[in-house]
Amino acid sequence: MKRRQESRGEADKARVELVPEGLRVELPGGSDGKEGARVLLRACSTAMRERLELPLQVSRQPLLLARLLEEGAGALGDLLPASPPWRMAAEEDSAAAGAPLAAACSCGEAACGHLPEAMAIGEAAWATDAGLRLALVGWAPEALADAALACWAAAQPLPEPEAALRAYAGGPGAPQRSARGEGPHLAEWLADMAGQGHLHLPGPRFHDVAAGLQEEFRHGTPPGSASAAQPRLDREPGPEAAPWAALLPGVSGAAKGLELVAARVRERAAELAAGPPPRAAGSPNGKIRR
């Protein structure tokens, strides 16, 4: 995974790139003759990553695990360390124990002037990007969620997991369970809906309704007024479509749907007003009683 960031001006910008070894900061050369350099700020070591115990901490908070899957690294909050790995390594003096240096510069000097500048740039990126912090401690959101689920499985192991799964699923010879017993298979229905694009076109929801209790009636006269009680004779019969279109601004077919429903109601009312159709002379109900 690589992530590149840039800081400062257009002419002399420092580049920050996430690489497998850690965070690489490319410092440009200065106008005063100062040479540019590449500084590698190392990520967490395996021992440091194990000491953080992020999978165990996430597994103890099921809601946090759900937020991690939905929101990503930003849901972890204070579980991520406040200091970057190169600072933690320097505080623990891991270099004295034979571990790789927390930061290394391409100039080859152990204590050059590039390191403080690169560390300041790296710490600014660390503070503003939760995904970068999680990656530098050795995790991706999906991998951390899998490790947390593995902690759950280890806490409550099954003696025969495969047999338990088959018993729960019913086995290959078990009859297929259906809520209605008929109709298309769920997978076929989902495939048809996806092919038609309906899975990506949700219907109106509560936030689509643009109405307020204190909002003035913007289409026509206010309800309850004297003029509102008088029917309008200069329009077609049926409900007005404008208020419905204003009520559901995100639903383009609201007014058209209302017109279709109103037209069908008028047709049905006309059929009922005309009475039942005349019966044929030879029908059983049309016999003349003597």
Short mmCIF file of C-alpha atoms in Angstrom, two decimals:
data_model
loop_
_atom_site.label_atom_id
_atom_site.label_comp_id
_atom_site.label_asym_id
_atom_site.label_seq_id
_atom_site.Cartn_x
_atom_site.Cartn_y
_atom_site.Cartn_z
CA MET A 1 0.00 0.00 0.00
CA LYS A 2 1.36 3.38 -0.99
CA ARG A 3 0.10 6.78 0.01
CA ARG A 4 1.74 10.00 -1.07
CA GLN A 5 1.31 13.38 0.58
CA GLU A 6 2.92 16.71 -0.12
CA SER A 7 3.59 19.68 2.14
CA ARG A 8 4.66 23.31 1.91
CA GLY A 9 4.90 25.33 -1.29
CA GLU A 10 4.80 24.27 -4.91
CA ALA A 11 8.46 25.01 -5.57
CA ASP A 12 10.02 23.19 -2.60
CA LYS A 13 7.54 20.61 -1.40
CA ALA A 14 8.39 17.63 0.76
CA ARG A 15 6.86 14.33 -0.30
CA VAL A 16 5.61 11.78 2.19
CA GLU A 17 5.05 8.23 0.98
CA LEU A 18 3.87 5.15 2.88
CA VAL A 19 6.07 2.16 2.01
CA PRO A 20 6.22 -1.35 3.55
CA GLU A 21 9.17 -0.35 5.75
CA GLY A 22 7.49 2.76 7.14
CA LEU A 23 7.14 6.38 6.08
CA ARG A 24 9.52 7.78 3.49
CA VAL A 25 10.01 11.56 3.49
CA GLU A 26 11.69 13.16 0.48
CA LEU A 27 13.23 16.51 1.40
CA PRO A 28 13.97 18.90 -1.48
CA GLY A 29 17.22 20.78 -1.78
CA GLY A 30 17.33 24.38 -0.56
CA SER A 31 18.33 27.56 -2.35
CA ASP A 32 21.24 27.91 0.09
CA GLY A 33 22.96 24.87 -1.39
CA LYS A 34 21.48 22.38 1.04
CA GLU A 35 21.14 18.99 -0.62
CA GLY A 36 17.91 17.06 -0.65
CA ALA A 37 17.61 13.72 1.07
CA ARG A 38 15.35 10.74 1.63
CA VAL A 39 14.56 9.84 5.21
CA LEU A 40 12.90 6.56 6.18
CA LEU A 41 10.87 6.70 9.38
CA ARG A 42 10.37 3.07 10.32
CA ALA A 43 7.02 1.48 11.12
CA CYS A 44 6.28 -0.58 14.22
CA SER A 45 8.41 -3.62 14.77
CA THR A 46 6.78 -7.01 15.27
CA ALA A 47 7.42 -6.87 19.01
CA MET A 48 5.96 -3.37 19.30
CA ARG A 49 2.90 -4.42 17.29
CA GLU A 50 2.29 -7.39 19.57
CA ARG A 51 2.57 -5.21 22.67
CA LEU A 52 -0.18 -2.89 21.39
CA GLU A 53 -2.66 -5.85 21.33
CA LEU A 54 -5.03 -4.05 18.97
CA PRO A 55 -6.99 -7.22 17.95
CA LEU A 56 -7.66 -8.10 21.59
CA GLN A 57 -8.77 -4.57 22.45
CA VAL A 58 -11.11 -4.40 19.43
CA SER A 59 -12.57 -7.83 20.21
CA ARG A 60 -13.61 -6.60 23.67
CA GLN A 61 -15.80 -3.89 22.10
CA PRO A 62 -18.27 -5.37 19.57
CA LEU A 63 -19.67 -1.97 18.64
CA LEU A 64 -16.16 -0.72 17.92
CA LEU A 65 -15.62 -3.71 15.64
CA ALA A 66 -18.78 -2.81 13.72
CA ARG A 67 -17.64 0.82 13.41
CA LEU A 68 -14.21 -0.32 12.22
CA LEU A 69 -15.80 -2.28 9.38
CA GLU A 70 -18.08 0.63 8.49
CA GLU A 71 -15.91 3.73 9.06
CA GLY A 72 -12.36 2.41 8.82
CA ALA A 73 -9.39 3.41 10.96
CA GLY A 74 -11.02 6.63 12.16
CA ALA A 75 -13.29 4.59 14.46
CA LEU A 76 -10.36 3.40 16.60
CA GLY A 77 -9.71 6.77 18.22
CA ASP A 78 -7.57 6.49 21.36
CA LEU A 79 -6.71 2.83 20.73
CA LEU A 80 -4.04 3.98 18.31
CA PRO A 81 -0.86 5.22 20.02
CA ALA A 82 -0.38 8.96 20.35
CA SER A 83 3.31 8.84 19.39
CA PRO A 84 4.55 7.56 16.02
CA PRO A 85 6.61 4.34 15.94
CA TRP A 86 9.94 6.09 15.39
CA ARG A 87 9.41 8.15 18.54
CA MET A 88 8.41 5.09 20.56
CA ALA A 89 11.49 3.25 19.30
CA ALA A 90 13.73 6.15 20.27
CA GLU A 91 12.19 6.31 23.75
CA GLU A 92 12.74 2.57 24.26
CA ASP A 93 16.32 2.82 22.95
CA SER A 94 15.72 -0.16 20.68
CA ALA A 95 18.75 0.70 18.57
CA ALA A 96 21.04 -0.25 21.44
CA ALA A 97 19.54 -3.75 21.46
CA GLY A 98 20.52 -4.36 17.84
CA ALA A 99 17.22 -3.37 16.25
CA PRO A 100 17.12 -1.24 13.08
CA LEU A 101 17.42 2.49 13.58
CA ALA A 102 14.11 4.30 14.06
CA ALA A 103 15.03 6.68 11.23
CA ALA A 104 17.65 6.51 8.51
CA CYS A 105 18.75 9.17 6.03
CA SER A 106 20.10 8.69 2.53
CA CYS A 107 23.04 10.98 3.31
CA GLY A 108 24.51 8.21 5.45
CA GLU A 109 25.19 10.31 8.54
CA ALA A 110 23.89 9.00 11.86
CA ALA A 111 22.82 12.40 13.21
CA CYS A 112 22.31 14.68 10.24
CA GLY A 113 20.17 17.77 10.00
CA HIS A 114 17.61 16.04 7.81
CA LEU A 115 16.23 13.81 10.56
CA PRO A 116 14.53 16.48 12.74
CA GLU A 117 12.88 18.08 9.70
CA ALA A 118 11.68 14.73 8.34
CA MET A 119 10.37 13.66 11.74
CA ALA A 120 8.39 16.89 12.09
CA ILE A 121 6.80 16.34 8.68
CA GLY A 122 6.08 12.70 9.49
CA GLU A 123 4.51 13.58 12.83
CA ALA A 124 2.23 16.13 11.14
CA ALA A 125 1.04 13.43 8.74
CA TRP A 126 0.65 10.99 11.65
CA ALA A 127 -1.57 13.40 13.58
CA THR A 128 -3.96 14.11 10.69
CA ASP A 129 -4.45 10.68 9.08
CA ALA A 130 -5.93 7.79 11.09
CA GLY A 131 -5.46 5.38 8.19
CA LEU A 132 -1.77 6.24 8.10
CA ARG A 133 -1.46 5.64 11.86
CA LEU A 134 -3.11 2.23 11.57
CA ALA A 135 -0.89 1.25 8.64
CA LEU A 136 2.28 2.29 10.46
CA VAL A 137 1.41 0.07 13.43
CA GLY A 138 1.09 -2.85 11.02
CA TRP A 139 -2.63 -3.21 10.35
CA ALA A 140 -5.24 -2.63 7.69
CA PRO A 141 -8.91 -2.23 8.80
CA GLU A 142 -10.00 -5.55 7.25
CA ALA A 143 -7.03 -7.47 8.65
CA LEU A 144 -7.58 -6.00 12.11
CA ALA A 145 -11.27 -6.97 12.01
CA ASP A 146 -10.33 -10.53 10.98
CA ALA A 147 -7.84 -10.74 13.84
CA ALA A 148 -10.49 -9.51 16.31
CA LEU A 149 -12.91 -12.18 15.08
CA ALA A 150 -10.14 -14.75 15.47
CA CYS A 151 -9.83 -13.66 19.11
CA TRP A 152 -13.54 -14.40 19.55
CA ALA A 153 -13.11 -17.83 17.98
CA ALA A 154 -10.12 -18.58 20.22
CA ALA A 155 -12.06 -17.54 23.33
CA GLN A 156 -14.92 -19.99 22.58
CA PRO A 157 -13.45 -22.84 20.53
CA LEU A 158 -15.65 -25.58 19.07
CA PRO A 159 -14.47 -29.20 19.39
CA GLU A 160 -15.38 -29.95 15.76
CA PRO A 161 -15.98 -26.69 13.87
CA GLU A 162 -16.71 -28.35 10.52
CA ALA A 163 -19.31 -30.70 12.01
CA ALA A 164 -20.94 -27.83 13.89
CA LEU A 165 -21.13 -25.77 10.69
CA ARG A 166 -22.72 -28.65 8.78
CA ALA A 167 -25.24 -29.22 11.55
CA TYR A 168 -26.16 -25.53 11.57
CA ALA A 169 -26.40 -25.28 7.77
CA GLY A 170 -28.32 -28.53 7.41
CA GLY A 171 -25.86 -30.32 5.12
CA PRO A 172 -25.97 -30.72 1.34
CA GLY A 173 -28.94 -33.10 1.45
CA ALA A 174 -31.14 -30.89 3.62
CA PRO A 175 -34.21 -29.36 1.94
CA GLN A 176 -33.99 -25.73 1.00
CA ARG A 177 -35.82 -23.50 3.45
CA SER A 178 -38.02 -20.78 2.02
CA ALA A 179 -40.23 -18.26 3.77
CA ARG A 180 -43.01 -18.48 1.19
CA GLY A 181 -42.35 -21.82 -0.45
CA GLU A 182 -42.66 -20.44 -3.99
CA GLY A 183 -41.42 -17.70 -6.23
CA PRO A 184 -37.94 -17.03 -7.63
CA HIS A 185 -34.81 -17.92 -5.74
CA LEU A 186 -33.33 -15.07 -3.70
CA ALA A 187 -30.10 -15.08 -5.70
CA GLU A 188 -32.02 -14.90 -8.99
CA TRP A 189 -34.14 -12.04 -7.67
CA LEU A 190 -31.07 -10.10 -6.52
CA ALA A 191 -29.39 -10.68 -9.90
CA ASP A 192 -32.45 -9.38 -11.75
CA MET A 193 -32.71 -6.32 -9.52
CA ALA A 194 -29.00 -5.58 -9.91
CA GLY A 195 -29.26 -5.95 -13.69
CA GLN A 196 -32.12 -3.46 -13.79
CA GLY A 197 -30.29 -1.02 -11.50
CA HIS A 198 -32.96 -1.10 -8.80
CA LEU A 199 -30.48 -2.00 -6.05
CA HIS A 200 -28.81 1.38 -6.59
CA LEU A 201 -32.03 3.44 -6.71
CA PRO A 202 -33.51 3.53 -3.19
CA GLY A 203 -37.02 4.86 -2.71
CA PRO A 204 -37.96 7.95 -0.74
CA ARG A 205 -36.99 8.06 2.91
CA PHE A 206 -37.75 10.32 5.81
CA HIS A 207 -35.00 12.77 4.90
CA ASP A 208 -36.50 13.18 1.40
CA VAL A 209 -39.64 14.82 2.81
CA ALA A 210 -39.24 18.61 2.69
CA ALA A 211 -41.90 19.78 5.13
CA GLY A 212 -41.88 21.68 8.39
CA LEU A 213 -44.51 22.42 11.00
CA GLN A 214 -43.61 26.11 11.05
CA GLU A 215 -43.06 26.42 7.28
CA GLU A 216 -45.46 28.59 5.35
CA PHE A 217 -47.66 26.94 2.77
CA ARG A 218 -45.85 27.88 -0.42
CA HIS A 219 -48.25 26.39 -2.98
CA GLY A 220 -51.77 27.83 -2.86
CA THR A 221 -53.55 29.27 0.14
CA PRO A 222 -52.81 28.24 3.72
CA PRO A 223 -54.94 25.34 5.01
CA GLY A 224 -57.97 26.45 7.04
CA SER A 225 -58.37 29.83 5.35
CA ALA A 226 -61.66 30.96 3.82
CA SER A 227 -60.34 30.77 0.27
CA ALA A 228 -58.92 27.29 0.85
CA ALA A 229 -62.39 25.96 1.63
CA GLN A 230 -63.72 27.08 -1.75
CA PRO A 231 -63.12 24.57 -4.58
CA ARG A 232 -61.22 25.75 -7.61
CA LEU A 233 -63.19 25.46 -10.83
CA ASP A 234 -60.39 26.43 -13.22
CA ARG A 235 -58.51 23.11 -13.10
CA GLU A 236 -59.03 19.43 -13.79
CA PRO A 237 -60.67 17.37 -11.03
CA GLY A 238 -58.37 15.53 -8.68
CA PRO A 239 -55.66 16.42 -6.17
CA GLU A 240 -53.12 19.13 -6.88
CA ALA A 241 -49.72 17.73 -7.83
CA ALA A 242 -47.63 20.80 -6.91
CA PRO A 243 -47.76 20.34 -3.11
CA TRP A 244 -46.76 16.68 -3.47
CA ALA A 245 -43.84 17.57 -5.72
CA ALA A 246 -42.69 20.12 -3.12
CA LEU A 247 -43.15 17.59 -0.30
CA LEU A 248 -40.94 15.01 -2.03
CA PRO A 249 -38.32 17.03 -3.95
CA GLY A 250 -36.02 14.03 -4.26
CA VAL A 251 -38.67 11.83 -5.92
CA SER A 252 -39.04 12.89 -9.52
CA GLY A 253 -42.15 10.78 -10.20
CA ALA A 254 -44.22 11.78 -7.17
CA ALA A 255 -46.53 14.16 -9.04
CA LYS A 256 -46.85 11.82 -12.03
CA GLY A 257 -47.69 8.88 -9.79
CA LEU A 258 -50.35 10.92 -8.02
CA GLU A 259 -51.89 11.86 -11.38
CA LEU A 260 -52.04 8.20 -12.46
CA VAL A 261 -53.70 7.17 -9.19
CA ALA A 262 -56.21 10.01 -9.43
CA ALA A 263 -57.03 9.16 -13.06
CA ARG A 264 -57.68 5.53 -12.17
CA VAL A 265 -59.90 6.57 -9.26
CA ARG A 266 -61.92 8.83 -11.57
CA GLU A 267 -62.34 6.01 -14.09
CA ARG A 268 -63.51 3.62 -11.40
CA ALA A 269 -65.93 6.20 -10.01
CA ALA A 270 -67.40 6.72 -13.47
CA GLU A 271 -67.86 2.96 -13.89
CA LEU A 272 -69.67 2.70 -10.56
CA ALA A 273 -71.88 5.71 -11.37
CA ALA A 274 -72.92 4.17 -14.69
CA GLY A 275 -74.24 1.11 -12.91
CA PRO A 276 -73.70 -2.58 -13.70
CA PRO A 277 -73.59 -3.61 -17.37
CA PRO A 278 -76.84 -5.08 -18.83
CA ARG A 279 -77.09 -8.85 -18.60
CA ALA A 280 -77.50 -10.98 -21.69
CA ALA A 281 -80.99 -12.28 -22.47
CA GLY A 282 -79.92 -15.90 -22.35
CA SER A 283 -78.01 -15.69 -19.08
CA PRO A 284 -79.39 -17.59 -16.04
CA ASN A 285 -79.96 -14.34 -14.19
CA GLY A 286 -81.91 -12.89 -17.14
CA LYS A 287 -84.79 -15.40 -17.15
CA ILE A 288 -88.31 -14.01 -16.92
CA ARG A 289 -90.29 -15.35 -14.04
CA ARG A 290 -93.89 -16.39 -14.78
#
